[in-house]
């Protein structure tokens, strides 16, 4: 959990530089967005099963703590950060979109290549 605090700070600082486009959508919309738009996905934590199903056949890097990779992630590249299982997580899609669950029924799709680049830069030493 301590590793995610710098992410939140970096994300907050990058958002202060300009307001990217944010869409608030339901899980079905996120599913179809991933099925139709995603080619490469960097997932931090295990997404819900339905969202994971949308990632089948995509180029996926899955960053986990101590949890087991789900069945849909057989072909995914798995990177271990160790520690305890993550609670929650987010997806970085095509180097442009940040996708995360806002509540039980709502998801956010943030269209900001700058934010995604900052987050990928944070994780790049870990996934080489």
CSV table of N, CA and C in Angstrom, one decimal:
chain,number,residue,atom,x,y,z
A,1,UNK,N,0.8,-1.2,0.0
A,1,UNK,CA,0.0,0.0,0.0
A,1,UNK,C,0.9,1.3,0.0
A,2,UNK,N,2.0,1.2,0.7
A,2,UNK,CA,2.9,2.3,0.7
A,2,UNK,C,3.4,2.7,-0.7
A,3,UNK,N,3.5,1.7,-1.5
A,3,UNK,CA,4.0,1.9,-2.9
A,3,UNK,C,3.0,2.7,-3.7
A,4,UNK,N,1.7,2.6,-3.4
A,4,UNK,CA,0.7,3.3,-4.2
A,4,UNK,C,0.6,4.8,-3.8
A,5,UNK,N,1.1,5.2,-2.6
A,5,UNK,CA,1.0,6.6,-2.2
A,5,UNK,C,1.7,7.5,-3.2
A,6,UNK,N,3.0,7.2,-3.6
A,6,UNK,CA,3.6,8.0,-4.6
A,6,UNK,C,2.8,8.1,-5.9
A,7,UNK,N,2.1,7.1,-6.3
A,7,UNK,CA,1.3,7.1,-7.5
A,7,UNK,C,0.2,8.1,-7.4
A,8,UNK,N,-0.4,8.1,-6.3
A,8,UNK,CA,-1.5,9.1,-6.1
A,8,UNK,C,-0.9,10.5,-6.1
A,9,UNK,N,0.2,10.8,-5.5
A,9,UNK,CA,0.8,12.1,-5.5
A,9,UNK,C,1.2,12.5,-7.0
A,10,UNK,N,1.8,11.6,-7.7
A,10,UNK,CA,2.2,11.9,-9.1
A,10,UNK,C,1.0,12.2,-9.9
A,11,UNK,N,-0.1,11.4,-9.8
A,11,UNK,CA,-1.3,11.6,-10.5
A,11,UNK,C,-1.9,12.9,-10.2
A,12,UNK,N,-1.9,13.3,-8.9
A,12,UNK,CA,-2.5,14.6,-8.5
A,12,UNK,C,-1.7,15.7,-9.1
A,13,UNK,N,-0.4,15.6,-9.1
A,13,UNK,CA,0.4,16.7,-9.7
A,13,UNK,C,0.2,16.8,-11.2
A,14,UNK,N,0.1,15.7,-11.9
A,14,UNK,CA,-0.1,15.7,-13.3
A,14,UNK,C,-1.5,16.3,-13.7
A,15,UNK,N,-2.4,16.0,-12.9
A,15,UNK,CA,-3.8,16.5,-13.1
A,15,UNK,C,-3.8,18.1,-12.9
A,16,UNK,N,-3.0,18.6,-12.1
A,16,UNK,CA,-2.9,20.0,-11.8
A,16,UNK,C,-2.4,20.8,-13.0
A,17,UNK,N,-1.7,20.1,-14.0
A,17,UNK,CA,-1.2,20.7,-15.2
A,17,UNK,C,-2.2,21.0,-16.2
A,18,UNK,N,-3.4,20.4,-16.1
A,18,UNK,CA,-4.4,20.5,-17.1
A,18,UNK,C,-5.5,19.4,-16.9
A,19,UNK,N,-6.7,19.7,-17.3
A,19,UNK,CA,-7.7,18.8,-17.1
A,19,UNK,C,-7.9,17.8,-18.2
A,20,UNK,N,-7.6,16.6,-18.1
A,20,UNK,CA,-7.8,15.6,-19.1
A,20,UNK,C,-9.3,15.2,-19.2
A,21,UNK,N,-9.7,14.6,-20.3
A,21,UNK,CA,-11.0,14.1,-20.5
A,21,UNK,C,-11.3,12.9,-19.6
A,22,UNK,N,-12.3,13.0,-18.8
A,22,UNK,CA,-12.7,11.9,-17.9
A,22,UNK,C,-14.1,11.5,-18.2
A,23,UNK,N,-14.3,10.2,-18.4
A,23,UNK,CA,-15.7,9.7,-18.6
A,23,UNK,C,-16.0,8.8,-17.4
A,24,UNK,N,-17.2,8.9,-16.9
A,24,UNK,CA,-17.7,8.0,-15.8
A,24,UNK,C,-18.7,7.1,-16.5
A,25,UNK,N,-18.4,5.8,-16.5
A,25,UNK,CA,-19.2,4.8,-17.2
A,25,UNK,C,-19.5,3.6,-16.3
A,26,UNK,N,-20.4,2.7,-16.8
A,26,UNK,CA,-20.7,1.4,-16.1
A,26,UNK,C,-19.7,0.4,-16.6
A,27,UNK,N,-19.8,-0.8,-15.9
A,27,UNK,CA,-18.8,-1.9,-16.2
A,27,UNK,C,-19.0,-2.4,-17.7
A,28,UNK,N,-20.2,-2.4,-18.1
A,28,UNK,CA,-20.5,-2.9,-19.5
A,28,UNK,C,-19.8,-2.0,-20.5
A,29,UNK,N,-19.8,-0.7,-20.3
A,29,UNK,CA,-19.1,0.2,-21.2
A,29,UNK,C,-17.6,0.0,-21.2
A,30,UNK,N,-17.0,-0.2,-20.0
A,30,UNK,CA,-15.6,-0.5,-19.9
A,30,UNK,C,-15.3,-1.8,-20.6
A,31,UNK,N,-16.1,-2.8,-20.4
A,31,UNK,CA,-15.9,-4.1,-21.1
A,31,UNK,C,-15.8,-3.9,-22.6
A,32,UNK,N,-16.8,-3.2,-23.2
A,32,UNK,CA,-16.7,-3.0,-24.6
A,32,UNK,C,-15.6,-2.1,-25.1
A,33,UNK,N,-15.3,-1.1,-24.3
A,33,UNK,CA,-14.1,-0.3,-24.5
A,33,UNK,C,-12.8,-1.1,-24.6
A,34,UNK,N,-12.7,-2.0,-23.7
A,34,UNK,CA,-11.5,-2.9,-23.7
A,34,UNK,C,-11.5,-3.9,-24.8
A,35,UNK,N,-12.6,-4.5,-25.1
A,35,UNK,CA,-12.7,-5.4,-26.2
A,35,UNK,C,-12.4,-4.8,-27.5
A,36,UNK,N,-12.9,-3.6,-27.8
A,36,UNK,CA,-12.8,-2.9,-29.1
A,36,UNK,C,-11.6,-2.0,-29.2
A,37,UNK,N,-11.1,-1.4,-28.2
A,37,UNK,CA,-10.1,-0.4,-28.3
A,37,UNK,C,-8.7,-0.8,-27.8
A,38,UNK,N,-8.7,-1.7,-26.8
A,38,UNK,CA,-7.4,-2.1,-26.1
A,38,UNK,C,-6.6,-3.0,-27.0
A,39,UNK,N,-5.3,-2.7,-27.1
A,39,UNK,CA,-4.4,-3.6,-27.7
A,39,UNK,C,-3.3,-4.1,-26.7
A,40,UNK,N,-2.9,-3.1,-25.9
A,40,UNK,CA,-1.9,-3.4,-24.9
A,40,UNK,C,-2.4,-2.8,-23.6
A,41,UNK,N,-2.3,-3.6,-22.5
A,41,UNK,CA,-2.9,-3.3,-21.2
A,41,UNK,C,-1.8,-3.6,-20.1
A,42,UNK,N,-1.6,-2.6,-19.3
A,42,UNK,CA,-0.8,-2.7,-18.1
A,42,UNK,C,-1.7,-2.7,-16.9
A,43,UNK,N,-1.9,-3.8,-16.2
A,43,UNK,CA,-2.9,-3.9,-15.2
A,43,UNK,C,-2.2,-4.0,-13.8
A,44,UNK,N,-2.5,-3.1,-12.9
A,44,UNK,CA,-2.0,-3.2,-11.6
A,44,UNK,C,-3.1,-3.7,-10.7
A,45,UNK,N,-2.9,-4.9,-10.1
A,45,UNK,CA,-3.9,-5.6,-9.4
A,45,UNK,C,-4.8,-6.4,-10.3
A,46,UNK,N,-5.6,-7.3,-9.7
A,46,UNK,CA,-6.4,-8.2,-10.5
A,46,UNK,C,-7.7,-7.5,-10.8
A,47,UNK,N,-8.1,-7.2,-12.1
A,47,UNK,CA,-9.4,-6.6,-12.3
A,47,UNK,C,-10.5,-7.6,-12.1
A,48,UNK,N,-11.7,-7.2,-12.0
A,48,UNK,CA,-12.9,-8.1,-11.9
A,48,UNK,C,-12.9,-9.1,-13.0
A,49,UNK,N,-13.5,-10.2,-12.8
A,49,UNK,CA,-13.5,-11.3,-13.8
A,49,UNK,C,-14.0,-10.9,-15.1
A,50,UNK,N,-15.1,-10.2,-15.2
A,50,UNK,CA,-15.7,-9.7,-16.5
A,50,UNK,C,-14.7,-8.8,-17.2
A,51,UNK,N,-14.1,-7.9,-16.5
A,51,UNK,CA,-13.1,-7.1,-17.2
A,51,UNK,C,-11.9,-7.9,-17.6
A,52,UNK,N,-11.5,-8.9,-16.8
A,52,UNK,CA,-10.4,-9.8,-17.3
A,52,UNK,C,-10.8,-10.5,-18.5
A,53,UNK,N,-12.0,-10.9,-18.7
A,53,UNK,CA,-12.4,-11.6,-19.9
A,53,UNK,C,-12.3,-10.7,-21.1
A,54,UNK,N,-12.5,-9.4,-20.9
A,54,UNK,CA,-12.3,-8.5,-22.1
A,54,UNK,C,-10.8,-8.4,-22.5
A,55,UNK,N,-9.9,-8.8,-21.6
A,55,UNK,CA,-8.5,-8.7,-21.9
A,55,UNK,C,-7.9,-9.9,-22.6
A,56,UNK,N,-8.7,-11.0,-22.7
A,56,UNK,CA,-8.2,-12.2,-23.4
A,56,UNK,C,-7.8,-11.8,-24.8
A,57,UNK,N,-6.6,-12.3,-25.2
A,57,UNK,CA,-6.1,-12.1,-26.5
A,57,UNK,C,-5.3,-10.8,-26.7
A,58,UNK,N,-5.3,-10.0,-25.6
A,58,UNK,CA,-4.6,-8.7,-25.7
A,58,UNK,C,-3.2,-8.9,-25.1
A,59,UNK,N,-2.3,-8.0,-25.4
A,59,UNK,CA,-1.0,-8.0,-24.8
A,59,UNK,C,-1.1,-7.4,-23.4
A,60,UNK,N,-1.0,-8.2,-22.4
A,60,UNK,CA,-1.3,-7.8,-21.0
A,60,UNK,C,0.0,-8.0,-20.1
A,61,UNK,N,0.3,-7.0,-19.3
A,61,UNK,CA,1.3,-7.1,-18.2
A,61,UNK,C,0.5,-6.9,-17.0
A,62,UNK,N,0.6,-7.9,-16.1
A,62,UNK,CA,-0.2,-7.9,-14.8
A,62,UNK,C,0.7,-7.8,-13.7
A,63,UNK,N,0.6,-6.7,-12.9
A,63,UNK,CA,1.4,-6.4,-11.7
A,63,UNK,C,0.6,-6.9,-10.5
A,64,UNK,N,1.2,-7.8,-9.8
A,64,UNK,CA,0.5,-8.4,-8.6
A,64,UNK,C,1.4,-8.3,-7.3
A,65,UNK,N,0.7,-8.5,-6.2
A,65,UNK,CA,1.4,-8.6,-4.9
A,65,UNK,C,1.6,-10.1,-4.8
A,66,UNK,N,0.9,-10.7,-3.8
A,66,UNK,CA,1.1,-12.2,-3.6
A,66,UNK,C,-0.1,-13.0,-4.1
A,67,UNK,N,-1.1,-12.3,-4.7
A,67,UNK,CA,-2.2,-13.1,-5.2
A,67,UNK,C,-1.9,-13.9,-6.4
A,68,UNK,N,-2.7,-15.0,-6.7
A,68,UNK,CA,-2.5,-15.8,-7.8
A,68,UNK,C,-3.0,-15.1,-9.1
A,69,UNK,N,-2.4,-15.3,-10.2
A,69,UNK,CA,-3.0,-14.8,-11.5
A,69,UNK,C,-4.3,-15.5,-11.8
A,70,UNK,N,-5.3,-14.8,-12.3
A,70,UNK,CA,-6.5,-15.5,-12.6
A,70,UNK,C,-6.3,-16.4,-13.9
A,71,UNK,N,-7.3,-17.2,-14.2
A,71,UNK,CA,-7.2,-18.2,-15.3
A,71,UNK,C,-7.1,-17.4,-16.6
A,72,UNK,N,-7.8,-16.3,-16.8
A,72,UNK,CA,-7.7,-15.6,-18.1
A,72,UNK,C,-6.3,-15.0,-18.4
A,73,UNK,N,-5.5,-14.9,-17.4
A,73,UNK,CA,-4.2,-14.3,-17.5
A,73,UNK,C,-3.1,-15.3,-17.8
A,74,UNK,N,-3.4,-16.5,-18.4
A,74,UNK,CA,-2.4,-17.5,-18.7
A,74,UNK,C,-1.3,-17.0,-19.6
A,75,UNK,N,-1.7,-16.2,-20.6
A,75,UNK,CA,-0.7,-15.7,-21.5
A,75,UNK,C,-0.2,-14.3,-21.2
A,76,UNK,N,-0.6,-13.7,-20.1
A,76,UNK,CA,-0.1,-12.4,-19.6
A,76,UNK,C,1.3,-12.5,-19.0
A,77,UNK,N,2.0,-11.4,-19.2
A,77,UNK,CA,3.3,-11.3,-18.4
A,77,UNK,C,2.9,-10.9,-17.0
A,78,UNK,N,3.4,-11.7,-16.0
A,78,UNK,CA,3.1,-11.4,-14.6
A,78,UNK,C,4.4,-10.9,-13.9
A,79,UNK,N,4.2,-9.7,-13.3
A,79,UNK,CA,5.3,-9.1,-12.5
A,79,UNK,C,4.9,-9.1,-11.1
A,80,UNK,N,5.7,-9.6,-10.2
A,80,UNK,CA,5.4,-9.6,-8.8
A,80,UNK,C,6.1,-8.5,-8.0
A,81,UNK,N,5.3,-7.7,-7.2
A,81,UNK,CA,5.9,-6.7,-6.4
A,81,UNK,C,6.1,-7.2,-4.9
A,82,UNK,N,5.5,-8.4,-4.7
A,82,UNK,CA,5.6,-9.0,-3.3
A,82,UNK,C,4.7,-8.4,-2.4
A,83,UNK,N,4.8,-8.7,-1.1
A,83,UNK,CA,3.9,-8.2,-0.1
A,83,UNK,C,2.6,-8.9,-0.1
A,84,UNK,N,1.6,-8.1,0.3
A,84,UNK,CA,0.2,-8.7,0.4
A,84,UNK,C,-0.5,-8.5,-0.9
A,85,UNK,N,-1.6,-9.2,-1.0
A,85,UNK,CA,-2.5,-9.0,-2.2
A,85,UNK,C,-2.9,-7.5,-2.3
A,86,UNK,N,-3.0,-7.0,-3.5
A,86,UNK,CA,-3.5,-5.7,-3.7
A,86,UNK,C,-5.0,-5.6,-3.5
A,87,UNK,N,-5.5,-4.6,-2.9
A,87,UNK,CA,-6.9,-4.3,-2.9
A,87,UNK,C,-7.2,-3.2,-3.9
A,88,UNK,N,-7.9,-3.6,-5.0
A,88,UNK,CA,-8.1,-2.6,-6.0
A,88,UNK,C,-7.0,-2.6,-7.0
A,89,UNK,N,-7.0,-1.6,-7.9
A,89,UNK,CA,-6.0,-1.5,-8.9
A,89,UNK,C,-6.5,-0.6,-10.1
A,90,UNK,N,-5.8,-0.6,-11.2
A,90,UNK,CA,-6.2,0.2,-12.3
A,90,UNK,C,-5.6,-0.4,-13.6
A,91,UNK,N,-6.0,0.0,-14.7
A,91,UNK,CA,-5.5,-0.4,-16.0
A,91,UNK,C,-4.9,0.8,-16.7
A,92,UNK,N,-3.8,0.6,-17.4
A,92,UNK,CA,-3.2,1.6,-18.3
A,92,UNK,C,-3.4,1.0,-19.7
A,93,UNK,N,-4.1,1.6,-20.6
A,93,UNK,CA,-4.5,1.0,-21.9
A,93,UNK,C,-3.9,1.8,-23.0
A,94,UNK,N,-3.2,1.1,-23.9
A,94,UNK,CA,-2.6,1.7,-25.1
A,94,UNK,C,-1.7,2.9,-24.9
A,95,UNK,N,-1.2,3.0,-23.7
A,95,UNK,CA,-0.3,4.2,-23.4
A,95,UNK,C,-1.1,5.5,-23.4
A,96,UNK,N,-2.4,5.4,-23.3
A,96,UNK,CA,-3.2,6.7,-23.4
A,96,UNK,C,-4.3,6.8,-22.3
A,97,UNK,N,-4.9,5.7,-21.9
A,97,UNK,CA,-6.0,5.7,-21.0
A,97,UNK,C,-5.7,5.1,-19.7
A,98,UNK,N,-6.2,5.7,-18.6
A,98,UNK,CA,-6.2,5.2,-17.3
A,98,UNK,C,-7.6,4.8,-17.0
A,99,UNK,N,-7.8,3.5,-16.6
A,99,UNK,CA,-9.2,3.0,-16.4
A,99,UNK,C,-9.2,2.4,-14.9
A,100,UNK,N,-10.1,2.9,-14.1
A,100,UNK,CA,-10.2,2.4,-12.7
A,100,UNK,C,-11.6,2.4,-12.2
A,101,UNK,N,-11.8,1.6,-11.3
A,101,UNK,CA,-13.2,1.5,-10.7
A,101,UNK,C,-13.3,2.6,-9.6
A,102,UNK,N,-14.4,3.3,-9.8
A,102,UNK,CA,-14.7,4.4,-8.9
A,102,UNK,C,-15.6,3.9,-7.7
A,103,UNK,N,-16.5,3.1,-8.0
A,103,UNK,CA,-17.4,2.5,-7.0
A,103,UNK,C,-17.8,1.1,-7.5
A,104,UNK,N,-18.7,0.5,-6.8
A,104,UNK,CA,-19.1,-0.8,-7.1
A,104,UNK,C,-19.7,-0.9,-8.5
A,105,UNK,N,-20.4,0.2,-9.0
A,105,UNK,CA,-21.0,0.2,-10.3
A,105,UNK,C,-20.5,1.2,-11.3
A,106,UNK,N,-19.6,2.1,-10.9
A,106,UNK,CA,-19.1,3.1,-11.8
A,106,UNK,C,-17.6,2.9,-12.0
A,107,UNK,N,-17.2,3.2,-13.2
A,107,UNK,CA,-15.8,3.2,-13.6
A,107,UNK,C,-15.4,4.5,-14.2
A,108,UNK,N,-14.1,4.8,-14.2
A,108,UNK,CA,-13.6,6.1,-14.8
A,108,UNK,C,-12.7,5.7,-15.9
A,109,UNK,N,-12.8,6.4,-17.1
A,109,UNK,CA,-11.8,6.3,-18.2
A,109,UNK,C,-11.2,7.6,-18.3
A,110,UNK,N,-10.0,7.8,-18.0
A,110,UNK,CA,-9.2,9.0,-18.1
A,110,UNK,C,-8.4,9.0,-19.4
A,111,UNK,N,-8.7,9.9,-20.3
A,111,UNK,CA,-7.9,10.0,-21.5
A,111,UNK,C,-6.8,11.0,-21.3
A,112,UNK,N,-5.6,10.5,-21.0
A,112,UNK,CA,-4.5,11.4,-20.7
A,112,UNK,C,-3.2,10.7,-20.9
A,113,UNK,N,-2.6,10.8,-22.1
A,113,UNK,CA,-1.3,10.2,-22.3
A,113,UNK,C,-0.2,10.6,-21.3
A,114,UNK,N,-0.3,11.9,-20.8
A,114,UNK,CA,0.7,12.4,-19.9
A,114,UNK,C,0.6,11.6,-18.6
A,115,UNK,N,-0.6,11.4,-18.0
A,115,UNK,CA,-0.8,10.7,-16.8
A,115,UNK,C,-0.3,9.3,-16.9
A,116,UNK,N,-0.7,8.6,-18.0
A,116,UNK,CA,-0.3,7.3,-18.3
A,116,UNK,C,1.3,7.2,-18.4
A,117,UNK,N,1.9,8.1,-19.0
A,117,UNK,CA,3.3,8.1,-19.2
A,117,UNK,C,4.0,8.2,-17.8
A,118,UNK,N,3.5,9.1,-16.9
A,118,UNK,CA,4.0,9.2,-15.6
A,118,UNK,C,3.9,7.9,-14.8
A,119,UNK,N,2.7,7.3,-14.9
A,119,UNK,CA,2.6,6.1,-14.1
A,119,UNK,C,3.4,4.9,-14.7
A,120,UNK,N,3.5,4.9,-16.0
A,120,UNK,CA,4.4,3.9,-16.7
A,120,UNK,C,5.9,4.1,-16.3
A,121,UNK,N,6.3,5.4,-16.2
A,121,UNK,CA,7.6,5.7,-15.7
A,121,UNK,C,7.9,5.2,-14.3
A,122,UNK,N,6.9,5.3,-13.5
A,122,UNK,CA,7.0,4.8,-12.1
A,122,UNK,C,7.2,3.3,-12.1
A,123,UNK,N,6.5,2.6,-12.9
A,123,UNK,CA,6.6,1.1,-12.9
A,123,UNK,C,7.7,0.6,-13.8
A,124,UNK,N,8.3,1.4,-14.7
A,124,UNK,CA,9.3,0.9,-15.6
A,124,UNK,C,10.5,0.2,-15.0
A,125,UNK,N,11.0,0.6,-13.9
A,125,UNK,CA,12.1,-0.1,-13.3
A,125,UNK,C,11.7,-1.5,-12.8
A,126,UNK,N,10.4,-1.6,-12.4
A,126,UNK,CA,10.0,-2.9,-11.9
A,126,UNK,C,9.6,-4.0,-12.9
A,127,UNK,N,9.4,-3.6,-14.1
A,127,UNK,CA,8.9,-4.5,-15.1
A,127,UNK,C,9.9,-4.8,-16.2
A,128,UNK,N,11.1,-4.4,-16.1
A,128,UNK,CA,12.1,-4.6,-17.1
A,128,UNK,C,12.4,-6.1,-17.4
